[in-house]
mmCIF file of C-alpha atoms in Angstrom:
data_model
loop_
_atom_site.group_PDB
_atom_site.id
_atom_site.type_symbol
_atom_site.label_atom_id
_atom_site.label_comp_id
_atom_site.label_asym_id
_atom_site.label_seq_id
_atom_site.Cartn_x
_atom_site.Cartn_y
_atom_site.Cartn_z
ATOM 1 C CA MET A 17 95.774 128.230 116.409
ATOM 2 C CA LEU A 18 93.181 128.560 113.332
ATOM 3 C CA SER A 19 91.099 130.224 115.555
ATOM 4 C CA ARG A 20 93.684 132.523 116.338
ATOM 5 C CA LEU A 21 94.451 133.309 112.504
ATOM 6 C CA PHE A 22 90.537 133.276 111.136
ATOM 7 C CA SER A 23 87.648 133.969 112.729
ATOM 8 C CA LEU A 24 85.889 130.982 112.495
ATOM 9 C CA PRO A 25 82.412 130.306 113.494
ATOM 10 C CA GLU A 26 81.239 128.703 116.364
ATOM 11 C CA TRP A 27 81.124 125.085 115.203
ATOM 12 C CA ALA A 28 84.643 125.209 113.631
ATOM 13 C CA ARG A 29 86.155 125.845 116.636
ATOM 14 C CA PRO A 30 88.123 123.371 118.772
ATOM 15 C CA GLN A 31 86.013 124.573 121.809
ATOM 16 C CA HIS A 32 82.580 123.680 120.246
ATOM 17 C CA PRO A 33 81.518 120.582 122.436
ATOM 18 C CA VAL A 34 80.729 118.433 118.720
ATOM 19 C CA LEU A 35 83.851 119.672 117.288
ATOM 20 C CA ARG A 36 85.241 117.776 120.359
ATOM 21 C CA TYR A 37 83.306 114.768 120.162
ATOM 22 C CA VAL A 38 84.635 114.388 116.254
ATOM 23 C CA LEU A 39 88.169 115.104 117.152
ATOM 24 C CA GLY A 40 88.220 113.077 120.160
ATOM 25 C CA SER A 41 86.776 109.977 118.435
ATOM 26 C CA LEU A 42 89.987 108.866 116.959
ATOM 27 C CA PRO A 43 92.151 107.214 120.009
ATOM 28 C CA GLU A 44 94.453 108.798 121.438
ATOM 29 C CA PRO A 45 98.244 107.391 120.695
ATOM 30 C CA SER A 46 100.346 106.441 123.331
ATOM 31 C CA PRO A 47 103.746 108.263 123.780
ATOM 32 C CA ARG A 48 105.707 105.126 122.064
ATOM 33 C CA ALA A 49 103.657 105.418 118.769
ATOM 34 C CA ARG A 50 104.265 109.086 118.956
ATOM 35 C CA ILE A 51 107.516 109.095 118.647
ATOM 36 C CA GLY A 52 107.354 106.575 116.250
ATOM 37 C CA ARG A 53 105.411 108.507 114.003
ATOM 38 C CA ILE A 54 107.574 111.353 114.201
ATOM 39 C CA ILE A 55 110.682 109.033 113.541
ATOM 40 C CA LEU A 56 108.552 107.624 110.124
ATOM 41 C CA ILE A 57 107.773 111.262 108.668
ATOM 42 C CA VAL A 58 111.234 112.551 109.543
ATOM 43 C CA LEU A 59 112.397 109.306 107.567
ATOM 44 C CA LEU A 60 109.774 109.515 104.972
ATOM 45 C CA GLY A 61 110.858 113.486 104.318
ATOM 46 C CA VAL A 62 114.355 112.792 104.151
ATOM 47 C CA VAL A 63 113.290 110.186 101.413
ATOM 48 C CA LEU A 64 111.427 112.532 99.449
ATOM 49 C CA VAL A 65 113.598 115.002 99.749
ATOM 50 C CA LEU A 66 116.558 112.776 98.798
ATOM 51 C CA GLY A 67 114.465 111.819 95.586
ATOM 52 C CA GLY A 68 113.687 115.396 94.796
ATOM 53 C CA TYR A 69 116.805 116.256 94.928
ATOM 54 C CA ILE A 70 118.301 113.073 92.289
ATOM 55 C CA LEU A 71 115.389 113.926 89.791
ATOM 56 C CA ALA A 72 116.448 117.425 89.611
ATOM 57 C CA THR A 73 120.288 117.009 89.465
ATOM 58 C CA GLY A 74 119.608 114.384 86.830
ATOM 59 C CA TYR A 75 120.156 111.915 88.954
ATOM 60 C CA LEU A 76 123.791 113.260 90.380
ATOM 61 C CA GLN A 77 125.112 114.804 87.257
ATOM 62 C CA ASN A 78 123.626 118.255 86.983
ATOM 63 C CA PRO A 79 123.097 120.773 89.060
ATOM 64 C CA PRO A 80 119.366 121.417 90.511
ATOM 65 C CA GLY A 81 118.971 124.582 89.017
ATOM 66 C CA GLN A 82 120.417 127.916 87.599
ATOM 67 C CA HIS A 83 119.850 129.832 90.848
ATOM 68 C CA PHE A 84 118.618 129.145 94.338
ATOM 69 C CA THR A 85 114.864 129.666 94.290
ATOM 70 C CA ASP A 86 114.936 126.933 90.660
ATOM 71 C CA SER A 87 117.221 124.849 92.837
ATOM 72 C CA LEU A 88 114.894 124.604 95.455
ATOM 73 C CA LEU A 89 111.224 124.242 93.174
ATOM 74 C CA ASN A 90 113.138 121.472 91.208
ATOM 75 C CA ILE A 91 114.104 119.970 94.611
ATOM 76 C CA VAL A 92 110.847 119.985 96.173
ATOM 77 C CA PHE A 93 108.617 120.026 93.331
ATOM 78 C CA TYR A 94 108.115 116.065 93.033
ATOM 79 C CA PRO A 95 108.029 115.621 97.053
ATOM 80 C CA THR A 96 105.297 118.289 97.246
ATOM 81 C CA MET A 97 103.204 117.015 94.670
ATOM 82 C CA VAL A 98 103.334 113.430 96.722
ATOM 83 C CA LEU A 99 102.285 115.447 100.007
ATOM 84 C CA GLN A 100 99.640 117.119 97.653
ATOM 85 C CA VAL A 101 98.209 113.938 96.231
ATOM 86 C CA VAL A 102 98.079 112.319 99.924
ATOM 87 C CA ALA A 103 96.755 115.141 101.465
ATOM 88 C CA SER A 104 93.844 115.592 98.528
ATOM 89 C CA ILE A 105 92.912 111.211 99.150
ATOM 90 C CA ALA A 106 92.963 111.696 102.586
ATOM 91 C CA ALA A 107 90.385 114.466 103.040
ATOM 92 C CA LEU A 108 88.381 112.153 101.303
ATOM 93 C CA SER A 109 89.123 108.852 103.253
ATOM 94 C CA LEU A 110 88.162 111.116 106.381
ATOM 95 C CA THR A 111 84.645 111.999 105.284
ATOM 96 C CA ALA A 112 83.887 109.394 103.108
ATOM 97 C CA SER A 113 82.259 107.021 106.015
ATOM 98 C CA ALA A 114 80.734 109.902 108.226
ATOM 99 C CA VAL A 115 77.515 108.759 108.276
ATOM 100 C CA SER A 116 78.077 104.762 108.154
ATOM 101 C CA GLU A 117 80.761 105.590 111.051
ATOM 102 C CA GLU A 118 77.713 107.531 113.614
ATOM 103 C CA GLN A 119 75.310 104.383 112.514
ATOM 104 C CA ARG A 120 78.180 102.051 113.540
ATOM 105 C CA ARG A 121 78.034 103.879 116.634
ATOM 106 C CA GLN A 122 74.468 104.119 117.236
ATOM 107 C CA THR A 123 74.702 107.696 117.635
ATOM 108 C CA TRP A 124 72.917 108.337 114.104
ATOM 109 C CA ASP A 125 69.186 108.195 115.935
ATOM 110 C CA SER A 126 69.758 110.574 118.571
ATOM 111 C CA LEU A 127 71.974 112.952 116.028
ATOM 112 C CA ARG A 128 68.982 113.023 113.650
ATOM 113 C CA SER A 129 66.238 114.030 116.492
ATOM 114 C CA THR A 130 69.051 116.803 117.702
ATOM 115 C CA ARG A 131 68.305 120.520 116.828
ATOM 116 C CA GLU A 132 70.871 120.724 113.722
ATOM 117 C CA GLY A 133 72.506 117.623 114.992
ATOM 118 C CA ILE A 134 72.945 116.442 111.758
ATOM 119 C CA GLN A 135 74.392 119.382 110.240
ATOM 120 C CA LEU A 136 76.653 120.317 113.220
ATOM 121 C CA THR A 137 77.979 116.955 113.082
ATOM 122 C CA LEU A 138 78.594 117.018 109.779
ATOM 123 C CA ARG A 139 80.640 120.388 109.421
ATOM 124 C CA ALA A 140 82.194 119.326 112.352
ATOM 125 C CA ARG A 141 83.734 116.485 110.341
ATOM 126 C CA TRP A 142 84.387 118.272 107.699
ATOM 127 C CA ILE A 143 86.542 121.107 109.705
ATOM 128 C CA ALA A 144 88.095 118.459 111.633
ATOM 129 C CA VAL A 145 89.626 117.324 108.346
ATOM 130 C CA PHE A 146 91.832 120.517 108.201
ATOM 131 C CA TYR A 147 92.678 120.048 112.374
ATOM 132 C CA ARG A 148 94.046 116.263 111.670
ATOM 133 C CA LEU A 149 95.556 117.184 108.173
ATOM 134 C CA ARG A 150 97.096 120.179 110.067
ATOM 135 C CA GLY A 151 100.676 119.125 110.036
ATOM 136 C CA LEU A 152 100.756 117.807 105.838
ATOM 137 C CA ILE A 153 98.950 121.480 105.336
ATOM 138 C CA GLY A 154 101.735 122.688 107.371
ATOM 139 C CA LEU A 155 104.222 121.515 104.648
ATOM 140 C CA ILE A 156 102.464 122.133 101.603
ATOM 141 C CA LEU A 157 102.029 125.420 102.757
ATOM 142 C CA LEU A 158 105.684 126.273 104.098
ATOM 143 C CA VAL A 159 106.916 125.167 100.417
ATOM 144 C CA ARG A 160 104.966 127.589 98.957
ATOM 145 C CA LEU A 161 105.758 130.516 101.489
ATOM 146 C CA ALA A 162 109.702 129.566 100.826
ATOM 147 C CA LEU A 163 108.982 129.976 97.421
ATOM 148 C CA VAL A 164 107.458 133.066 97.673
ATOM 149 C CA ALA A 165 110.163 134.658 99.395
ATOM 150 C CA GLY A 166 112.589 133.384 96.454
ATOM 151 C CA ILE A 167 110.285 135.469 93.951
ATOM 152 C CA LEU A 168 110.455 138.689 96.271
ATOM 153 C CA TYR A 169 114.311 137.699 96.623
ATOM 154 C CA ASP A 170 114.629 137.365 92.606
ATOM 155 C CA LEU A 171 112.446 140.427 91.751
ATOM 156 C CA THR A 172 115.783 142.610 93.429
ATOM 157 C CA ALA A 173 117.889 141.485 90.747
ATOM 158 C CA PHE A 174 119.043 143.296 87.830
ATOM 159 C CA ARG A 175 118.343 146.859 90.540
ATOM 160 C CA GLY A 176 115.002 145.485 90.496
ATOM 161 C CA GLY A 177 114.401 145.274 86.844
ATOM 162 C CA TYR A 178 114.261 141.397 86.892
ATOM 163 C CA LEU A 179 110.398 140.972 86.261
ATOM 164 C CA ASP A 180 110.893 143.655 83.505
ATOM 165 C CA ARG A 181 113.226 141.276 81.613
ATOM 166 C CA ILE A 182 110.373 138.298 82.006
ATOM 167 C CA ILE A 183 107.424 139.970 81.197
ATOM 168 C CA ASN A 184 109.352 141.432 77.972
ATOM 169 C CA GLY A 185 107.926 140.550 74.546
ATOM 170 C CA ILE A 186 105.248 138.793 76.102
ATOM 171 C CA VAL A 187 101.625 138.870 74.560
ATOM 172 C CA PRO A 188 99.983 141.043 75.590
ATOM 173 C CA ASP A 189 102.649 143.901 76.152
ATOM 174 C CA LEU A 190 101.938 144.914 79.556
ATOM 175 C CA PRO A 191 103.518 147.855 81.680
ATOM 176 C CA SER A 192 105.787 147.154 84.995
ATOM 177 C CA PHE A 193 103.064 147.643 87.961
ATOM 178 C CA MET A 194 100.332 145.547 85.814
ATOM 179 C CA GLY A 195 103.228 142.576 85.539
ATOM 180 C CA VAL A 196 103.809 142.906 89.923
ATOM 181 C CA ILE A 197 100.095 142.722 89.761
ATOM 182 C CA LEU A 198 99.441 139.904 88.304
ATOM 183 C CA LEU A 199 102.217 137.718 89.394
ATOM 184 C CA SER A 200 100.377 138.748 93.208
ATOM 185 C CA PHE A 201 97.189 136.702 91.563
ATOM 186 C CA TRP A 202 99.642 134.014 90.830
ATOM 187 C CA MET A 203 101.238 133.853 94.465
ATOM 188 C CA SER A 204 98.067 134.374 96.180
ATOM 189 C CA ALA A 205 96.319 132.014 93.985
ATOM 190 C CA ALA A 206 99.074 129.446 94.405
ATOM 191 C CA LEU A 207 98.692 129.317 98.070
ATOM 192 C CA LEU A 208 95.119 129.660 98.063
ATOM 193 C CA LEU A 209 94.270 126.284 96.222
ATOM 194 C CA PRO A 210 95.510 124.011 98.463
ATOM 195 C CA ILE A 211 93.456 124.628 101.153
ATOM 196 C CA VAL A 212 90.113 125.006 98.702
ATOM 197 C CA ALA A 213 90.866 122.331 97.086
ATOM 198 C CA ILE A 214 91.711 120.349 100.400
ATOM 199 C CA GLY A 215 88.180 121.451 101.384
ATOM 200 C CA PHE A 216 86.571 120.062 98.415
ATOM 201 C CA ASP A 217 87.790 116.901 98.528
ATOM 202 C CA ALA A 218 86.644 116.907 102.123
ATOM 203 C CA ALA A 219 83.067 118.120 100.919
ATOM 204 C CA LEU A 220 83.072 115.331 98.472
ATOM 205 C CA GLY A 221 84.042 112.624 100.964
ATOM 206 C CA LEU A 222 80.902 113.755 102.649
ATOM 207 C CA LEU A 223 78.296 113.674 100.240
ATOM 208 C CA ILE A 224 79.765 109.929 98.929
ATOM 209 C CA SER A 225 79.087 109.249 102.666
ATOM 210 C CA THR A 226 75.084 109.349 102.216
ATOM 211 C CA PHE A 227 75.279 107.644 98.976
ATOM 212 C CA ALA A 228 77.809 104.732 100.040
ATOM 213 C CA GLN A 229 76.650 104.244 103.677
ATOM 214 C CA GLY A 230 77.984 100.330 103.351
ATOM 215 C CA ARG A 231 81.591 100.150 104.278
ATOM 216 C CA GLY A 232 82.546 98.089 101.670
ATOM 217 C CA THR A 233 80.729 100.352 98.970
ATOM 218 C CA SER A 234 82.406 103.376 100.632
ATOM 219 C CA LEU A 235 86.110 101.869 100.229
ATOM 220 C CA ILE A 236 85.287 101.136 96.423
ATOM 221 C CA THR A 237 84.613 104.245 96.049
ATOM 222 C CA GLN A 238 87.380 105.935 97.686
ATOM 223 C CA MET A 239 89.529 103.715 95.991
ATOM 224 C CA ILE A 240 88.175 104.819 92.106
ATOM 225 C CA LEU A 241 87.968 108.350 93.458
ATOM 226 C CA ALA A 242 91.833 108.043 94.346
ATOM 227 C CA ILE A 243 93.296 106.292 91.556
ATOM 228 C CA LEU A 244 91.129 108.943 89.258
ATOM 229 C CA ARG A 245 92.659 111.915 91.437
ATOM 230 C CA LEU A 246 96.300 110.344 91.114
ATOM 231 C CA ALA A 247 95.292 109.942 87.002
ATOM 232 C CA VAL A 248 94.587 113.388 86.820
ATOM 233 C CA VAL A 249 97.697 114.199 88.443
ATOM 234 C CA VAL A 250 99.742 112.000 86.164
ATOM 235 C CA PHE A 251 98.472 113.333 82.890
ATOM 236 C CA LEU A 252 98.193 116.902 83.718
ATOM 237 C CA LEU A 253 101.955 116.557 84.968
ATOM 238 C CA TRP A 254 102.928 114.403 81.469
ATOM 239 C CA ALA A 255 101.197 116.891 79.564
ATOM 240 C CA MET A 256 102.685 120.023 80.854
ATOM 241 C CA ARG A 257 105.759 118.642 80.927
ATOM 242 C CA GLN A 258 105.695 117.133 76.863
ATOM 243 C CA PHE A 259 104.530 120.956 76.070
ATOM 244 C CA LEU A 260 107.178 123.002 77.591
ATOM 245 C CA GLU A 261 109.831 120.457 76.444
ATOM 246 C CA GLY A 262 108.159 120.990 73.104
ATOM 247 C CA THR A 263 107.277 117.724 71.986
ATOM 248 C CA PHE A 264 103.753 118.299 71.621
ATOM 249 C CA ALA A 265 105.413 120.875 68.180
ATOM 250 C CA GLN A 266 107.808 118.419 67.090
ATOM 251 C CA ALA A 267 104.823 116.104 66.445
ATOM 252 C CA GLY A 268 103.085 118.556 64.844
ATOM 253 C CA ALA A 269 100.297 118.460 67.509
ATOM 254 C CA ALA A 270 101.160 121.454 69.688
ATOM 255 C CA PRO A 271 98.372 122.941 71.462
ATOM 256 C CA GLN A 272 97.383 126.416 70.257
ATOM 257 C CA GLY A 273 95.541 129.918 71.088
ATOM 258 C CA ILE A 274 92.735 128.587 73.522
ATOM 259 C CA VAL A 275 93.650 125.292 73.931
ATOM 260 C CA SER A 276 97.302 125.988 75.169
ATOM 261 C CA TRP A 277 95.509 128.820 77.389
ATOM 262 C CA LEU A 278 93.421 126.181 79.116
ATOM 263 C CA LEU A 279 95.578 123.803 79.326
ATOM 264 C CA VAL A 280 97.869 126.196 81.636
ATOM 265 C CA ALA A 281 94.951 127.225 83.599
ATOM 266 C CA VAL A 282 93.603 123.068 83.741
ATOM 267 C CA TYR A 283 97.450 122.332 84.871
ATOM 268 C CA ALA A 284 97.849 124.985 87.544
ATOM 269 C CA ALA A 285 94.161 124.421 88.909
ATOM 270 C CA PHE A 286 94.125 120.451 89.108
ATOM 271 C CA GLY A 287 97.825 119.792 88.461
ATOM 272 C CA ASP A 288 99.699 120.896 90.747
ATOM 273 C CA TRP A 289 97.927 124.036 92.656
ATOM 274 C CA GLY A 290 99.851 126.387 91.108
ATOM 275 C CA LEU A 291 103.325 124.787 92.413
ATOM 276 C CA TYR A 292 105.413 125.025 89.435
ATOM 277 C CA PHE A 293 104.689 129.177 88.409
ATOM 278 C CA LEU A 294 105.879 129.696 92.106
ATOM 279 C CA GLU A 295 109.158 130.564 90.405
ATOM 280 C CA VAL A 296 109.468 133.711 88.274
ATOM 281 C CA GLY A 297 111.487 131.831 85.415
ATOM 282 C CA SER A 298 109.333 129.065 85.396
ATOM 283 C CA SER A 299 106.032 131.425 85.127
ATOM 284 C CA GLY A 300 107.960 133.682 82.072
ATOM 285 C CA MET A 301 108.809 130.972 79.973
ATOM 286 C CA VAL A 302 104.853 129.855 80.348
ATOM 287 C CA TRP A 303 104.193 133.434 79.711
ATOM 288 C CA ALA A 304 106.149 133.887 76.593
ATOM 289 C CA THR A 305 105.029 130.554 75.030
ATOM 290 C CA VAL A 306 101.438 131.067 75.848
ATOM 291 C CA GLU A 307 99.971 134.808 74.898
ATOM 292 C CA TYR A 308 97.594 136.210 77.190
ATOM 293 C CA SER A 309 98.625 133.604 80.030
ATOM 294 C CA ILE A 310 99.670 135.818 82.812
ATOM 295 C CA PHE A 311 96.028 136.411 83.093
ATOM 296 C CA VAL A 312 96.035 133.006 83.809
ATOM 297 C CA GLY A 313 96.725 133.502 87.862
ATOM 298 C CA VAL A 314 93.478 135.916 87.836
ATOM 299 C CA ALA A 315 91.203 132.903 86.551
ATOM 300 C CA LEU A 316 93.101 130.697 89.399
ATOM 301 C CA LEU A 317 91.859 133.191 91.905
ATOM 302 C CA ALA A 318 88.303 133.253 90.528
ATOM 303 C CA PHE A 319 88.349 129.004 90.207
ATOM 304 C CA CYS A 320 89.180 129.262 94.197
ATOM 305 C CA PHE A 321 86.268 131.297 94.745
ATOM 306 C CA ILE A 322 83.667 128.854 92.655
ATOM 307 C CA LEU A 323 85.510 126.322 94.419
ATOM 308 C CA ALA A 324 84.761 127.142 97.809
ATOM 309 C CA LEU A 325 81.215 128.287 96.860
ATOM 310 C CA LEU A 326 80.957 124.765 95.313
ATOM 311 C CA THR A 327 82.285 123.197 98.588
ATOM 312 C CA ASP A 328 79.470 125.107 100.685
ATOM 313 C CA ALA A 329 76.985 123.961 98.644
ATOM 314 C CA MET A 330 78.118 120.481 98.661
ATOM 315 C CA ILE A 331 78.100 120.593 102.035
ATOM 316 C CA ALA A 332 74.722 121.430 102.605
ATOM 317 C CA TRP A 333 73.826 118.620 99.813
ATOM 318 C CA ALA A 334 75.402 116.004 101.869
ATOM 319 C CA VAL A 335 73.341 117.786 105.301
ATOM 320 C CA ARG A 336 69.724 117.471 103.325
ATOM 321 C CA ARG A 337 70.531 114.002 102.806
ATOM 322 C CA ALA A 338 71.359 113.132 105.423
ATOM 323 C CA GLU A 339 68.735 114.583 106.974
ATOM 324 C CA ARG A 340 66.831 112.275 105.014
ATOM 325 C CA THR A 341 68.612 109.205 105.774
ATOM 326 C CA GLY A 342 66.872 106.128 107.622
#
């Protein structure tokens, strides 16, 4: 499916023998196990959505939002955040023991003696993360596509003048066509960020596998990084919530100027991967509060490009280290 949608290199196609070997390294689940997994996923999804609805309604005391898109974002926000953190940690874990697993199977020496054997194997393990997490990634992107559709529908309100009302009074003063272009940057970045971030986490896992080759060391490293990832998300969620609610201002410590702009950018890049801004009203509130924050979408697209370059560099570094591993 992926190879039909994108022009993938040969080593990233499921027909490639090395990728087939990597994808086939996990035991094939029995039909009963598959049914049990599906039931568990459905039940987990129901619990997450119900939890999101309860939180969005203030424990069933209020409507979830002012209109459909706002309600949808409020309901799915925290469930999607949970899925994103799980995907990030899973991407790291799936590659963090790549070298030790091959050594344990006693295939490492044969890979080293094969031309480009190490490189093809590590790159196959990296792309295999997207195949193994395709269901989770699909759900994360599906939520975003639904919210993008909601944005496009909301823009037709007030006879197509809804965006003009949103950007009216923000700094800088922009014409309508610029507002549309910059909003498209926000939407594009929100769709790309989960993919490039998961790819980066998988590449980081590969690099870790070349340093922490012992099973115990690898597990401890993964646990530390998973805790750090969760801590960063929780802290950024808390900081952004306090900022939007004006708690910092009441305490006399409200971030101003470039600091507030960086808070929005860092939150979108590392916190929720741009999820909160896939609703025009939420974006408009931030744009009106933080000067020039409408340009954060441009910065996020640039960040996606830089993160992709760092991912490729990290994979290349992991390959070089692995080729020197005894």
